[in-house]
N, C-alpha and C. Protein backbone atom coordinates (compact mmCIF):
# COMPACT_ATOMS: atom_id res chain seq x y z
N MET A 1 110.85 122.76 118.39
CA MET A 1 110.55 122.76 116.88
C MET A 1 111.76 122.13 116.27
N ASP A 2 111.32 120.96 115.50
CA ASP A 2 112.47 120.32 114.78
C ASP A 2 112.25 120.48 113.35
N PHE A 3 112.98 120.65 112.30
CA PHE A 3 112.66 120.51 111.00
C PHE A 3 113.73 119.25 110.70
N ARG A 4 113.21 118.36 109.90
CA ARG A 4 114.14 117.16 109.47
C ARG A 4 113.89 116.87 108.15
N LEU A 5 114.94 116.53 107.37
CA LEU A 5 114.83 116.02 106.08
C LEU A 5 114.99 114.54 106.05
N VAL A 6 113.77 113.88 105.85
CA VAL A 6 113.95 112.41 105.84
C VAL A 6 113.09 111.81 104.77
N LYS A 7 113.04 110.52 104.76
CA LYS A 7 112.19 109.65 103.93
C LYS A 7 111.01 109.41 104.50
N PHE A 8 109.84 109.98 104.02
CA PHE A 8 108.59 110.01 104.86
C PHE A 8 108.00 108.57 105.12
N GLU A 9 108.51 107.33 104.23
CA GLU A 9 108.00 105.96 104.48
C GLU A 9 108.64 105.55 105.73
N HIS A 10 109.83 106.09 106.25
CA HIS A 10 110.61 105.64 107.63
C HIS A 10 110.96 106.84 108.32
N LEU A 11 110.17 107.16 109.17
CA LEU A 11 110.46 108.47 109.92
C LEU A 11 111.23 108.00 111.19
N PRO A 12 112.50 108.72 111.34
CA PRO A 12 113.21 108.35 112.68
C PRO A 12 112.84 109.01 113.81
N VAL A 13 111.53 108.76 114.12
CA VAL A 13 111.10 109.47 115.48
C VAL A 13 110.17 108.36 116.22
N SER A 14 110.11 108.45 117.42
CA SER A 14 109.46 107.44 118.30
C SER A 14 107.92 107.59 118.07
N ASP A 15 107.27 106.63 118.36
CA ASP A 15 105.82 106.62 118.26
C ASP A 15 105.21 107.77 119.06
N ASN A 16 104.14 108.27 118.84
CA ASN A 16 103.21 109.16 119.58
C ASN A 16 104.30 110.48 119.97
N THR A 17 105.05 111.08 119.37
CA THR A 17 105.98 112.03 119.70
C THR A 17 105.64 113.52 119.03
N ALA A 18 105.06 113.39 117.89
CA ALA A 18 105.10 114.75 116.84
C ALA A 18 103.45 115.17 117.36
N ASP A 19 103.68 116.51 117.55
CA ASP A 19 102.13 117.32 117.54
C ASP A 19 101.78 117.56 116.17
N VAL A 20 102.71 117.89 115.34
CA VAL A 20 102.26 118.33 113.91
C VAL A 20 103.28 117.66 112.97
N ILE A 21 102.84 117.33 111.69
CA ILE A 21 103.70 116.96 110.54
C ILE A 21 103.28 117.93 109.42
N LEU A 22 104.32 118.49 108.86
CA LEU A 22 103.88 119.26 107.73
C LEU A 22 104.73 118.62 106.50
N SER A 23 103.90 118.33 105.52
CA SER A 23 104.46 117.69 104.24
C SER A 23 104.21 118.70 103.07
N ASN A 24 105.19 119.13 102.53
CA ASN A 24 105.12 119.87 101.37
C ASN A 24 105.68 119.33 100.06
N CYS A 25 104.77 118.78 99.21
CA CYS A 25 104.94 118.02 97.99
C CYS A 25 105.96 116.93 98.02
N VAL A 26 105.92 115.98 99.09
CA VAL A 26 106.58 114.83 99.02
C VAL A 26 105.80 113.44 99.05
N ILE A 27 104.50 113.64 99.43
CA ILE A 27 103.68 112.37 99.44
C ILE A 27 103.44 111.85 97.90
N ASN A 28 103.37 112.87 97.10
CA ASN A 28 103.02 112.45 95.67
C ASN A 28 104.25 111.86 95.06
N LEU A 29 105.49 112.15 95.63
CA LEU A 29 106.61 111.27 94.95
C LEU A 29 106.97 109.96 95.57
N SER A 30 106.14 109.77 96.62
CA SER A 30 106.40 108.35 97.19
C SER A 30 105.68 107.45 96.46
N PRO A 31 106.32 106.14 96.28
CA PRO A 31 105.74 105.08 95.57
C PRO A 31 104.69 104.20 96.61
N ASP A 32 104.90 104.38 97.82
CA ASP A 32 104.29 103.67 98.72
C ASP A 32 103.50 104.71 99.69
N LYS A 33 102.47 105.01 99.07
CA LYS A 33 101.65 106.21 99.78
C LYS A 33 101.15 105.69 101.12
N GLN A 34 100.51 104.50 101.17
CA GLN A 34 99.90 103.62 102.25
C GLN A 34 100.88 103.79 103.45
N GLN A 35 102.20 103.54 103.18
CA GLN A 35 103.38 103.59 104.10
C GLN A 35 103.69 105.06 104.79
N VAL A 36 103.56 105.99 103.97
CA VAL A 36 103.67 107.33 104.40
C VAL A 36 102.45 107.71 105.35
N TYR A 37 101.26 107.52 105.01
CA TYR A 37 100.16 107.66 105.95
C TYR A 37 100.23 106.77 107.30
N SER A 38 100.65 105.46 107.04
CA SER A 38 101.02 104.79 108.41
C SER A 38 101.93 105.36 109.24
N GLU A 39 103.13 105.83 108.75
CA GLU A 39 103.98 106.39 109.51
C GLU A 39 103.68 107.74 110.06
N ALA A 40 102.82 108.60 109.67
CA ALA A 40 102.58 109.71 109.93
C ALA A 40 101.46 109.43 111.21
N TYR A 41 100.56 108.32 111.07
CA TYR A 41 99.65 108.04 112.18
C TYR A 41 100.45 107.41 113.41
N ARG A 42 101.68 106.79 113.18
CA ARG A 42 102.37 106.11 114.10
C ARG A 42 103.13 107.36 114.89
N VAL A 43 103.61 108.18 114.36
CA VAL A 43 104.37 109.24 115.02
C VAL A 43 103.45 110.34 115.77
N LEU A 44 102.52 110.63 115.30
CA LEU A 44 101.43 111.83 115.75
C LEU A 44 101.09 111.36 117.07
N LYS A 45 101.04 112.30 117.97
CA LYS A 45 100.28 112.03 119.36
C LYS A 45 98.92 112.06 119.01
N PRO A 46 98.00 111.62 120.12
CA PRO A 46 96.77 111.73 119.85
C PRO A 46 96.25 113.05 119.71
N GLY A 47 95.53 113.45 118.77
CA GLY A 47 95.07 114.76 118.61
C GLY A 47 96.00 115.60 117.83
N GLY A 48 97.03 114.92 117.13
CA GLY A 48 98.17 115.67 116.52
C GLY A 48 97.56 116.04 115.03
N ARG A 49 98.35 116.75 114.36
CA ARG A 49 97.87 117.16 113.07
C ARG A 49 98.75 116.79 111.82
N LEU A 50 98.34 116.62 110.74
CA LEU A 50 98.99 116.44 109.51
C LEU A 50 98.57 117.40 108.57
N ALA A 51 99.43 118.24 108.10
CA ALA A 51 99.20 119.22 107.09
C ALA A 51 99.92 118.78 105.82
N ILE A 52 99.14 118.76 104.81
CA ILE A 52 99.61 118.47 103.37
C ILE A 52 99.29 119.47 102.41
N SER A 53 100.49 119.67 101.77
CA SER A 53 100.55 120.69 100.54
C SER A 53 101.05 119.60 99.24
N ASP A 54 100.26 119.38 98.40
CA ASP A 54 100.79 118.53 97.16
C ASP A 54 100.10 118.91 96.05
N VAL A 55 100.68 118.87 94.96
CA VAL A 55 100.09 118.93 93.64
C VAL A 55 99.71 117.88 93.17
N VAL A 56 98.50 118.07 92.49
CA VAL A 56 98.05 116.81 91.68
C VAL A 56 97.69 117.46 90.29
N SER A 57 97.96 116.52 89.38
CA SER A 57 97.70 116.94 87.81
C SER A 57 96.98 115.65 87.27
N VAL A 58 95.77 116.21 86.52
CA VAL A 58 95.17 115.32 85.84
C VAL A 58 95.31 115.18 84.42
N LYS A 59 96.45 115.97 84.03
CA LYS A 59 97.03 115.96 82.59
C LYS A 59 98.40 115.51 82.57
N ASN A 60 98.76 114.78 81.60
CA ASN A 60 100.02 114.41 81.42
C ASN A 60 100.94 115.29 80.74
N TYR A 61 102.00 115.82 81.38
CA TYR A 61 102.83 116.91 80.94
C TYR A 61 104.20 116.27 80.38
N SER A 62 104.13 115.21 79.90
CA SER A 62 105.56 114.56 79.60
C SER A 62 106.06 115.12 78.38
N LYS A 63 105.19 115.77 77.49
CA LYS A 63 105.61 116.43 76.31
C LYS A 63 105.13 117.98 76.22
N ILE A 64 106.14 118.68 76.69
CA ILE A 64 106.00 120.09 76.92
C ILE A 64 106.70 120.51 75.80
N ASN A 65 105.98 121.40 75.20
CA ASN A 65 106.80 122.34 73.80
C ASN A 65 107.10 123.66 74.42
N SER A 66 108.44 123.99 74.08
CA SER A 66 108.99 125.37 74.34
C SER A 66 108.78 126.40 73.38
């Protein structure tokens, strides 16, 4: 098992080497989401799994009153 802190758009991993990718609230921070999914597809082995936990908001919270 490896835990790596990387930029998801450019994973430092060879093709078809990962069994599982866990993403915890990073995809929504990426400006190039298509590249994120392309990288995940590139490094996952056939039958590999991508688990995503992201927060999505439909409301603008730029003005929060204390």
